[in-house]
Amino acid sequence: MKNFLITGGAGFIGANFVHHLLEKYPDYNVVVYDKLTYAGNLNNLVDASDDPRYAFIRGDICDAPTVERVIQDNEIDTIVNFAAETHVDRSIMDPDAFIQTDVYGTYVLLEAARKFGLERYHQISTDEVYGHIPPGHSSVETDPVAPRSPYAASKTSGDLMALAYWVTYKLPVTITRGANNIGPYQYPEKVVPLFVTNALEGKRLPVYGDGRQMRDYQWVGDHCAGIDVVLHRGRLGEIYNVGTGQELENLKMVEILLDELGASRDLIQHVEDRPGHDRRYSLNVDKLKALGWEPEHDCEAAIRKTVRWYVANEWWWRPIKEGEFRQYYEEMYGSRKEIAVG
Ligand code: NAD
Ligand code: DAU
């Protein structure tokens, strides 16, 4: 494992993982292959741009000939696939790109990995594949999948295809299923960066429904460290959950965020819920811990550290929020009614 193809490496987690690899492994080479959709951003990779071990290639994972050429030209031995359409609300508005990238694109990468006999194919997946988790249970890797949004269904399909390539062709596959990541470079459509930046702009924070949904908000650096451990110590053909193992109500997350900002709770605005909204995710992360990994941040520490990053890095998020994001925001939230929560 030496020459990495990081697909989707100009996105939030992918870029953090590129920085992680370059900092930790002096003899690794990293090629980022990314389509640069609305979510891809080369500002996420500026710190790597002068590193001779790093290269960027713009391209689509659905484009098999280009994927194959990039693998050959760069003597790639390992693919870590972060490339995906990732926002649940967008998948509800228009699932098409999710099927293309998260399902067909994953197949293209698996097929290329098989053709060139790569040492490893690692699929970045999500806790959303398990669906809504009733109180009292935390998902283990052997649980059945039960996705409920178009996004979750497309990610589940990617996982199942990757597992099929392990079983059928003995392609050396591993999979990680992460809980909600937060930290530097997250596109401000996702709840934490959206709410921090809205509050900094004096705008209200649109909490879906009663805000009592449970999520495990993990620091992106802890997730990257978990992926690293699975790449180096994980068993082939296996799935590993990655999260803090804690969970927090969204309203509690908002309270922590506002407290760190010193902002008023009057900014909270309850609005109509997301259709099919999964009420609770909860991961059991013992299998990854058994490989020697431990998260360094709990949910609260991750939220506070994330808030401080957005406060200190307006250069990064202001141009995004002033661009095509405005149209998205209007479309997504413009006609969403405020609701009373008793
Ligand atoms: P992101 O939306 O920030 O970035 C996705 C990246 O993929 C972007 O750079 C985009 O340009 C690129 N991309 C999209 N379609 C592509 C295509 N067809 N070809 C090449 N590149 C393409 O996403 P993220 O939050 O960093 O998520 C990365 C991965 O982690 C995804 O697979 C996602 O499902 C998974 N995941 C995310 C979270 C989370 O909380 N954000 C949690 C668990 C798992
Ligand atoms: O759980 C892992 C998943 O986390 C990843 O696989 C996805 O790629 C990532 O987008 C994220 O999905 P969520 O739907 O959990 O994230 P989001 O930030 O969209 O929402 C988090 C919670 O906040 C969820 O319960 C919905 C709620 N929410 C979200 C938005 C955008 C609001 O209340 N208001 C909002 O405006």
GROMACS .gro file of C-alpha atoms and ligand atoms in nm:
model
  422
    1MET     CA    1   0.000   0.000   0.000
    2LYS     CA    2   0.182   0.304  -0.125
    3ASN     CA    3   0.009   0.470  -0.421
    4PHE     CA    4  -0.341   0.582  -0.323
    5LEU     CA    5  -0.628   0.688  -0.544
    6ILE     CA    6  -0.856   0.897  -0.324
    7THR     CA    7  -1.183   0.937  -0.512
    8GLY     CA    8  -1.394   1.227  -0.388
    9GLY     CA    9  -1.082   1.365  -0.221
   10ALA     CA   10  -1.184   1.726  -0.282
   11GLY     CA   11  -1.490   1.683  -0.061
   12PHE     CA   12  -1.515   1.716   0.315
   13ILE     CA   13  -1.399   1.382   0.458
   14GLY     CA   14  -1.186   1.290   0.156
   15ALA     CA   15  -0.978   1.609   0.189
   16ASN     CA   16  -0.934   1.553   0.562
   17PHE     CA   17  -0.819   1.198   0.485
   18VAL     CA   18  -0.569   1.322   0.223
   19HIS     CA   19  -0.416   1.555   0.485
   20HIS     CA   20  -0.411   1.268   0.734
   21LEU     CA   21  -0.225   1.035   0.493
   22LEU     CA   22   0.030   1.294   0.382
   23GLU     CA   23   0.105   1.397   0.739
   24LYS     CA   24   0.135   1.046   0.879
   25TYR     CA   25   0.303   0.850   0.598
   26PRO     CA   26   0.607   1.018   0.435
   27ASP     CA   27   0.642   0.743   0.172
   28TYR     CA   28   0.279   0.739   0.048
   29ASN     CA   29   0.169   0.904  -0.277
   30VAL     CA   30  -0.182   1.037  -0.316
   31VAL     CA   31  -0.377   1.104  -0.634
   32VAL     CA   32  -0.711   1.278  -0.576
   33TYR     CA   33  -0.967   1.198  -0.844
   34ASP     CA   34  -1.276   1.416  -0.814
   35LYS     CA   35  -1.551   1.546  -1.041
   36LEU     CA   36  -1.570   1.875  -0.849
   37THR     CA   37  -1.947   1.879  -0.813
   38TYR     CA   38  -2.098   2.161  -0.605
   39ALA     CA   39  -1.951   1.981  -0.297
   40GLY     CA   40  -1.594   1.945  -0.428
   41ASN     CA   41  -1.363   2.234  -0.350
   42LEU     CA   42  -0.991   2.269  -0.418
   43ASN     CA   43  -0.969   2.512  -0.126
   44ASN     CA   44  -0.999   2.199   0.089
   45LEU     CA   45  -0.665   2.081  -0.048
   46VAL     CA   46  -0.459   2.403  -0.062
   47ASP     CA   47  -0.235   2.279   0.220
   48ALA     CA   48  -0.136   1.979   0.005
   49SER     CA   49  -0.097   2.161  -0.326
   50ASP     CA   50   0.283   2.205  -0.307
   51ASP     CA   51   0.350   1.851  -0.184
   52PRO     CA   52   0.531   1.646  -0.454
   53ARG     CA   53   0.356   1.331  -0.326
   54TYR     CA   54   0.013   1.477  -0.413
   55ALA     CA   55  -0.163   1.519  -0.748
   56PHE     CA   56  -0.514   1.624  -0.845
   57ILE     CA   57  -0.706   1.492  -1.145
   58ARG     CA   58  -1.054   1.612  -1.228
   59GLY     CA   59  -1.277   1.326  -1.339
   60ASP     CA   60  -1.594   1.125  -1.284
   61ILE     CA   61  -1.589   0.781  -1.119
   62CYS     CA   62  -1.856   0.674  -1.369
   63ASP     CA   63  -1.606   0.727  -1.655
   64ALA     CA   64  -1.442   0.381  -1.673
   65PRO     CA   65  -1.175   0.453  -1.940
   66THR     CA   66  -1.045   0.756  -1.750
   67VAL     CA   67  -1.048   0.572  -1.418
   68GLU     CA   68  -0.843   0.290  -1.574
   69ARG     CA   69  -0.594   0.531  -1.733
   70VAL     CA   70  -0.544   0.712  -1.402
   71ILE     CA   71  -0.481   0.382  -1.222
   72GLN     CA   72  -0.224   0.272  -1.482
   73ASP     CA   73  -0.047   0.608  -1.520
   74ASN     CA   74  -0.002   0.643  -1.144
   75GLU     CA   75   0.067   0.276  -1.057
   76ILE     CA   76  -0.220   0.288  -0.809
   77ASP     CA   77  -0.233  -0.004  -0.564
   78THR     CA   78  -0.512   0.118  -0.332
   79ILE     CA   79  -0.845   0.292  -0.389
   80VAL     CA   80  -1.029   0.465  -0.105
   81ASN     CA   81  -1.368   0.569  -0.240
   82PHE     CA   82  -1.516   0.881  -0.080
   83ALA     CA   83  -1.681   0.997  -0.405
   84ALA     CA   84  -2.055   1.020  -0.361
   85GLU     CA   85  -2.360   1.235  -0.363
   86THR     CA   86  -2.403   1.277   0.010
   87HIS     CA   87  -2.690   1.501   0.114
   88VAL     CA   88  -3.013   1.327   0.218
   89ASP     CA   89  -3.232   1.631   0.142
   90ARG     CA   90  -3.095   1.656  -0.212
   91SER     CA   91  -3.159   1.284  -0.262
   92ILE     CA   92  -3.522   1.343  -0.171
   93MET     CA   93  -3.546   1.630  -0.423
   94ASP     CA   94  -3.371   1.439  -0.704
   95PRO     CA   95  -3.226   1.088  -0.658
   96ASP     CA   96  -3.080   1.051  -1.010
   97ALA     CA   97  -2.720   1.160  -0.943
   98PHE     CA   98  -2.717   0.938  -0.632
   99ILE     CA   99  -2.790   0.630  -0.839
  100GLN     CA  100  -2.529   0.730  -1.096
  101THR     CA  101  -2.242   0.802  -0.860
  102ASP     CA  102  -2.310   0.601  -0.546
  103VAL     CA  103  -2.420   0.285  -0.726
  104TYR     CA  104  -2.285   0.283  -1.084
  105GLY     CA  105  -1.970   0.478  -0.994
  106THR     CA  106  -1.889   0.230  -0.717
  107TYR     CA  107  -1.927  -0.056  -0.966
  108VAL     CA  108  -1.687   0.117  -1.211
  109LEU     CA  109  -1.423   0.150  -0.937
  110LEU     CA  110  -1.467  -0.210  -0.822
  111GLU     CA  111  -1.435  -0.336  -1.177
  112ALA     CA  112  -1.118  -0.131  -1.233
  113ALA     CA  113  -0.973  -0.256  -0.903
  114ARG     CA  114  -1.041  -0.614  -1.016
  115LYS     CA  115  -0.900  -0.562  -1.364
  116PHE     CA  116  -0.568  -0.426  -1.233
  117GLY     CA  117  -0.545  -0.659  -0.933
  118LEU     CA  118  -0.523  -0.380  -0.677
  119GLU     CA  119  -0.399  -0.453  -0.327
  120ARG     CA  120  -0.707  -0.294  -0.165
  121TYR     CA  121  -1.043  -0.136  -0.242
  122HIS     CA  122  -1.189   0.051   0.056
  123GLN     CA  123  -1.549   0.172   0.046
  124ILE     CA  124  -1.654   0.465   0.263
  125SER     CA  125  -2.006   0.397   0.383
  126THR     CA  126  -2.250   0.529   0.638
  127ASP     CA  127  -2.455   0.435   0.943
  128GLU     CA  128  -2.763   0.530   0.737
  129VAL     CA  129  -2.757   0.184   0.573
  130TYR     CA  130  -2.897   0.039   0.898
  131GLY     CA  131  -3.203   0.269   0.882
  132HIS     CA  132  -3.389   0.399   1.185
  133ILE     CA  133  -3.267   0.226   1.503
  134PRO     CA  134  -3.521   0.180   1.784
  135PRO     CA  135  -3.420   0.279   2.138
  136GLY     CA  136  -3.218   0.017   2.325
  137HIS     CA  137  -3.020  -0.111   2.027
  138SER     CA  138  -2.692  -0.001   1.868
  139SER     CA  139  -2.613  -0.128   1.518
  140VAL     CA  140  -2.348  -0.398   1.482
  141GLU     CA  141  -2.189  -0.478   1.150
  142THR     CA  142  -2.382  -0.803   1.106
  143ASP     CA  143  -2.721  -0.632   1.139
  144PRO     CA  144  -2.945  -0.639   0.832
  145VAL     CA  145  -2.946  -0.325   0.622
  146ALA     CA  146  -3.271  -0.126   0.602
  147PRO     CA  147  -3.209   0.203   0.420
  148ARG     CA  148  -3.500   0.447   0.405
  149SER     CA  149  -3.391   0.747   0.196
  150PRO     CA  150  -3.274   0.746  -0.168
  151TYR     CA  151  -2.929   0.847  -0.040
  152ALA     CA  152  -2.916   0.561   0.212
  153ALA     CA  153  -3.045   0.313  -0.047
  154SER     CA  154  -2.777   0.417  -0.297
  155LYS     CA  155  -2.501   0.385  -0.036
  156THR     CA  156  -2.632   0.043   0.069
  157SER     CA  157  -2.621  -0.071  -0.293
  158GLY     CA  158  -2.254   0.036  -0.310
  159ASP     CA  159  -2.177  -0.167   0.003
  160LEU     CA  160  -2.353  -0.475  -0.127
  161MET     CA  161  -2.170  -0.457  -0.459
  162ALA     CA  162  -1.834  -0.421  -0.281
  163LEU     CA  163  -1.912  -0.725  -0.063
  164ALA     CA  164  -2.018  -0.920  -0.372
  165TYR     CA  165  -1.678  -0.847  -0.532
  166TRP     CA  166  -1.506  -0.987  -0.223
  167VAL     CA  167  -1.718  -1.302  -0.217
  168THR     CA  168  -1.721  -1.362  -0.592
  169TYR     CA  169  -1.380  -1.243  -0.712
  170LYS     CA  170  -1.183  -1.228  -0.383
  171LEU     CA  171  -1.119  -0.860  -0.452
  172PRO     CA  172  -0.954  -0.738  -0.128
  173VAL     CA  173  -1.235  -0.515  -0.005
  174THR     CA  174  -1.292  -0.342   0.330
  175ILE     CA  175  -1.581  -0.115   0.428
  176THR     CA  176  -1.624   0.147   0.700
  177ARG     CA  177  -1.966   0.278   0.804
  178GLY     CA  178  -1.932   0.618   0.965
  179ALA     CA  179  -2.166   0.821   1.179
  180ASN     CA  180  -2.220   1.198   1.116
  181ASN     CA  181  -1.886   1.368   1.061
  182ILE     CA  182  -1.819   1.728   1.155
  183GLY     CA  183  -1.510   1.947   1.128
  184PRO     CA  184  -1.316   2.157   0.873
  185TYR     CA  185  -1.433   2.185   0.509
  186GLN     CA  186  -1.787   2.047   0.542
  187TYR     CA  187  -2.018   2.199   0.282
  188PRO     CA  188  -2.266   2.420   0.469
  189GLU     CA  189  -2.575   2.228   0.356
  190LYS     CA  190  -2.508   1.981   0.641
  191VAL     CA  191  -2.664   2.074   0.971
  192VAL     CA  192  -2.367   2.177   1.187
  193PRO     CA  193  -2.185   2.404   0.938
  194LEU     CA  194  -2.524   2.537   0.818
  195PHE     CA  195  -2.629   2.630   1.169
  196VAL     CA  196  -2.293   2.781   1.274
  197THR     CA  197  -2.271   2.995   0.961
  198ASN     CA  198  -2.641   3.094   0.976
  199ALA     CA  199  -2.592   3.207   1.336
  200LEU     CA  200  -2.281   3.404   1.236
  201GLU     CA  201  -2.489   3.569   0.963
  202GLY     CA  202  -2.770   3.646   1.211
  203LYS     CA  203  -3.004   3.401   1.033
  204ARG     CA  204  -3.234   3.150   1.199
  205LEU     CA  205  -3.156   2.779   1.243
  206PRO     CA  206  -3.421   2.560   1.073
  207VAL     CA  207  -3.458   2.260   1.306
  208TYR     CA  208  -3.657   1.983   1.136
  209GLY     CA  209  -3.967   1.876   1.328
  210ASP     CA  210  -3.931   1.856   1.704
  211GLY     CA  211  -3.549   1.832   1.688
  212ARG     CA  212  -3.550   1.520   1.907
  213GLN     CA  213  -3.379   1.302   1.643
  214MET     CA  214  -3.060   1.132   1.763
  215ARG     CA  215  -2.728   1.148   1.581
  216ASP     CA  216  -2.368   1.057   1.670
  217TYR     CA  217  -2.167   1.370   1.578
  218GLN     CA  218  -1.805   1.261   1.542
  219TRP     CA  219  -1.488   1.465   1.474
  220VAL     CA  220  -1.381   1.402   1.113
  221GLY     CA  221  -1.020   1.343   1.221
  222ASP     CA  222  -1.131   1.053   1.442
  223HIS     CA  223  -1.316   0.902   1.146
  224CYS     CA  224  -1.004   0.939   0.928
  225ALA     CA  225  -0.793   0.767   1.195
  226GLY     CA  226  -1.047   0.483   1.201
  227ILE     CA  227  -1.029   0.437   0.823
  228ASP     CA  228  -0.648   0.433   0.850
  229VAL     CA  229  -0.664   0.155   1.113
  230VAL     CA  230  -0.900  -0.053   0.897
  231LEU     CA  231  -0.674  -0.009   0.592
  232HIS     CA  232  -0.370  -0.130   0.785
  233ARG     CA  233  -0.516  -0.375   1.036
  234GLY     CA  234  -0.869  -0.459   0.919
  235ARG     CA  235  -0.969  -0.800   0.792
  236LEU     CA  236  -1.051  -0.836   0.424
  237GLY     CA  237  -1.419  -0.870   0.339
  238GLU     CA  238  -1.518  -0.708   0.670
  239ILE     CA  239  -1.724  -0.404   0.768
  240TYR     CA  240  -1.627  -0.170   1.055
  241ASN     CA  241  -1.853   0.092   1.217
  242VAL     CA  242  -1.688   0.427   1.300
  243GLY     CA  243  -1.835   0.677   1.548
  244THR     CA  244  -1.807   0.796   1.906
  245GLY     CA  245  -2.057   0.533   2.017
  246GLN     CA  246  -2.251   0.818   2.183
  247GLU     CA  247  -2.563   0.988   2.058
  248LEU     CA  248  -2.714   1.332   2.099
  249GLU     CA  249  -3.053   1.487   2.028
  250ASN     CA  250  -3.032   1.747   1.753
  251LEU     CA  251  -3.167   2.011   1.992
  252LYS     CA  252  -2.883   1.935   2.234
  253MET     CA  253  -2.635   1.971   1.946
  254VAL     CA  254  -2.789   2.312   1.869
  255GLU     CA  255  -2.766   2.420   2.233
  256ILE     CA  256  -2.396   2.330   2.249
  257LEU     CA  257  -2.332   2.509   1.919
  258LEU     CA  258  -2.512   2.827   2.033
  259ASP     CA  259  -2.338   2.814   2.370
  260GLU     CA  260  -1.994   2.796   2.201
  261LEU     CA  261  -2.092   3.094   1.984
  262GLY     CA  262  -2.243   3.286   2.276
  263ALA     CA  263  -2.558   3.323   2.061
  264SER     CA  264  -2.926   3.326   2.164
  265ARG     CA  265  -3.159   3.026   2.152
  266ASP     CA  266  -3.413   3.259   1.992
  267LEU     CA  267  -3.239   3.176   1.664
  268ILE     CA  268  -3.396   2.827   1.675
  269GLN     CA  269  -3.689   2.790   1.436
  270HIS     CA  270  -3.878   2.461   1.415
  271VAL     CA  271  -3.979   2.387   1.055
  272GLU     CA  272  -4.155   2.107   0.870
  273ASP     CA  273  -3.974   1.778   0.902
  274ARG     CA  274  -3.769   1.595   0.637
  275PRO     CA  275  -3.988   1.327   0.468
  276GLY     CA  276  -3.904   0.979   0.600
  277HIS     CA  277  -3.664   1.131   0.855
  278ASP     CA  278  -3.473   0.859   1.040
  279ARG     CA  279  -3.533   0.927   1.407
  280ARG     CA  280  -3.225   0.763   1.549
  281TYR     CA  281  -2.890   0.624   1.443
  282SER     CA  282  -2.668   0.450   1.695
  283LEU     CA  283  -2.349   0.260   1.625
  284ASN     CA  284  -2.171  -0.004   1.825
  285VAL     CA  285  -1.802   0.060   1.750
  286ASP     CA  286  -1.647  -0.223   1.954
  287LYS     CA  287  -1.520  -0.408   1.645
  288LEU     CA  288  -1.301  -0.113   1.542
  289LYS     CA  289  -1.192  -0.051   1.901
  290ALA     CA  290  -1.070  -0.410   1.912
  291LEU     CA  291  -0.817  -0.313   1.641
  292GLY     CA  292  -0.671  -0.054   1.880
  293TRP     CA  293  -0.861   0.259   1.766
  294GLU     CA  294  -1.023   0.508   2.006
  295PRO     CA  295  -1.197   0.835   1.915
  296GLU     CA  296  -1.025   1.137   2.071
  297HIS     CA  297  -1.338   1.356   2.086
  298ASP     CA  298  -1.685   1.299   2.226
  299CYS     CA  299  -1.983   1.460   2.047
  300GLU     CA  300  -1.972   1.779   2.254
  301ALA     CA  301  -1.597   1.833   2.205
  302ALA     CA  302  -1.639   1.768   1.831
  303ILE     CA  303  -1.920   2.025   1.804
  304ARG     CA  304  -1.730   2.293   1.999
  305LYS     CA  305  -1.411   2.241   1.796
  306THR     CA  306  -1.610   2.255   1.471
  307VAL     CA  307  -1.778   2.582   1.572
  308ARG     CA  308  -1.437   2.736   1.643
  309TRP     CA  309  -1.308   2.630   1.299
  310TYR     CA  310  -1.596   2.801   1.114
  311VAL     CA  311  -1.560   3.114   1.327
  312ALA     CA  312  -1.189   3.128   1.236
  313ASN     CA  313  -1.230   3.038   0.867
  314GLU     CA  314  -1.480   3.272   0.708
  315TRP     CA  315  -1.252   3.285   0.400
  316TRP     CA  316  -1.357   2.927   0.335
  317TRP     CA  317  -1.736   2.934   0.384
  318ARG     CA  318  -1.841   3.290   0.286
  319PRO     CA  319  -1.778   3.247  -0.089
  320ILE     CA  320  -1.976   2.919  -0.082
  321LYS     CA  321  -2.275   3.073   0.090
  322GLU     CA  322  -2.271   3.370  -0.145
  323GLY     CA  323  -2.261   3.151  -0.459
  324GLU     CA  324  -2.511   2.901  -0.602
  325PHE     CA  325  -2.583   2.793  -0.246
  326ARG     CA  326  -2.835   3.080  -0.220
  327GLN     CA  327  -3.054   2.922  -0.486
  328TYR     CA  328  -3.031   2.583  -0.314
  329TYR     CA  329  -3.125   2.740   0.021
  330GLU     CA  330  -3.426   2.914  -0.128
  331GLU     CA  331  -3.540   2.592  -0.295
  332MET     CA  332  -3.490   2.378   0.016
  333TYR     CA  333  -3.610   2.615   0.287
  334GLY     CA  334  -3.804   2.894   0.111
  335SER     CA  335  -4.145   2.729   0.130
  336ARG     CA  336  -4.082   2.517   0.441
  337LYS     CA  337  -4.341   2.618   0.698
  338GLU     CA  338  -4.253   2.710   1.056
  339ILE     CA  339  -4.422   2.473   1.300
  340ALA     CA  340  -4.516   2.499   1.666
  341VAL     CA  341  -4.358   2.240   1.895
  342GLY     CA  342  -4.536   2.178   2.223
  343NAD     P1  343  -1.895   1.559   0.019
  343NAD     O1  344  -2.029   1.577  -0.042
  343NAD     O2  345  -1.835   1.668   0.100
  343NAD     O3  346  -1.788   1.524  -0.095
  343NAD     C1  347  -1.813   1.433  -0.197
  343NAD     C2  348  -1.703   1.450  -0.301
  343NAD     O4  349  -1.726   1.355  -0.406
  343NAD     C3  350  -1.699   1.587  -0.365
  343NAD     O5  351  -1.567   1.636  -0.372
  343NAD     C4  352  -1.754   1.563  -0.505
  343NAD     O6  353  -1.703   1.653  -0.602
  343NAD     C5  354  -1.709   1.421  -0.530
  343NAD     N1  355  -1.790   1.350  -0.630
  343NAD     C6  356  -1.926   1.343  -0.635
  343NAD     N2  357  -1.963   1.272  -0.742
  343NAD     C7  358  -1.849   1.230  -0.804
  343NAD     C8  359  -1.823   1.152  -0.919
  343NAD     N3  360  -1.923   1.101  -0.993
  343NAD     N4  361  -1.696   1.128  -0.954
  343NAD     C9  362  -1.592   1.180  -0.881
  343NAD     N5  363  -1.613   1.258  -0.774
  343NAD    C10  364  -1.739   1.282  -0.734
  343NAD     O7  365  -1.905   1.425   0.100
  343NAD     P2  366  -1.844   1.380   0.241
  343NAD     O8  367  -1.933   1.426   0.349
  343NAD     O9  368  -1.700   1.412   0.245
  343NAD    O10  369  -1.864   1.222   0.229
  343NAD    C11  370  -1.761   1.141   0.175
  343NAD    C12  371  -1.804   0.996   0.183
  343NAD    O11  372  -1.830   0.962   0.318
  343NAD    C13  373  -1.933   0.965   0.107
  343NAD    O12  374  -1.920   0.838   0.049
  343NAD    C14  375  -2.040   0.964   0.214
  343NAD    O13  376  -2.147   0.882   0.178
  343NAD    C15  377  -1.961   0.908   0.331
  343NAD     N6  378  -2.007   0.946   0.465
  343NAD    C16  379  -2.027   1.077   0.497
  343NAD    C17  380  -2.061   1.110   0.628
  343NAD    C18  381  -2.081   1.253   0.671
  343NAD    O14  382  -2.125   1.275   0.783
  343NAD     N7  383  -2.048   1.353   0.592
  343NAD    C19  384  -2.078   1.008   0.724
  343NAD    C20  385  -2.059   0.875   0.685
  343NAD    C21  386  -2.022   0.845   0.556
  344DAU     O1  387  -2.515   0.950   0.944
  344DAU     C1  388  -2.417   0.967   0.845
  344DAU     C2  389  -2.472   1.062   0.741
  344DAU     O2  390  -2.471   1.191   0.804
  344DAU     C3  391  -2.392   1.066   0.612
  344DAU     O3  392  -2.399   0.942   0.550
  344DAU     C4  393  -2.448   1.174   0.518
  344DAU     O4  394  -2.368   1.186   0.402
  344DAU     C5  395  -2.447   1.306   0.592
  344DAU     O5  396  -2.510   1.405   0.512
  344DAU     C6  397  -2.520   1.294   0.725
  344DAU     O6  398  -2.663   1.273   0.701
  344DAU     P1  399  -2.772   1.340   0.796
  344DAU     O7  400  -2.901   1.345   0.725
  344DAU     O8  401  -2.770   1.282   0.932
  344DAU     O9  402  -2.703   1.486   0.806
  344DAU     P2  403  -2.764   1.633   0.800
  344DAU    O10  404  -2.652   1.725   0.838
  344DAU    O11  405  -2.836   1.660   0.674
  344DAU    O12  406  -2.870   1.630   0.918
  344DAU     C7  407  -2.833   1.596   1.050
  344DAU     C8  408  -2.957   1.602   1.137
  344DAU    O13  409  -3.002   1.738   1.143
  344DAU     C9  410  -3.072   1.522   1.081
  344DAU    O14  411  -3.146   1.467   1.189
  344DAU    C10  412  -3.157   1.626   1.008
  344DAU    C11  413  -3.135   1.751   1.092
  344DAU     N1  414  -3.140   1.878   1.016
  344DAU    C12  415  -3.065   1.888   0.903
  344DAU    C13  416  -3.066   2.006   0.829
  344DAU    C14  417  -2.983   2.018   0.704
  344DAU    C15  418  -3.217   1.982   1.062
  344DAU    O15  419  -3.284   1.973   1.166
  344DAU     N2  420  -3.219   2.098   0.989
  344DAU    C16  421  -3.146   2.114   0.874
  344DAU    O16  422  -3.154   2.223   0.811
   0.00000   0.00000   0.00000
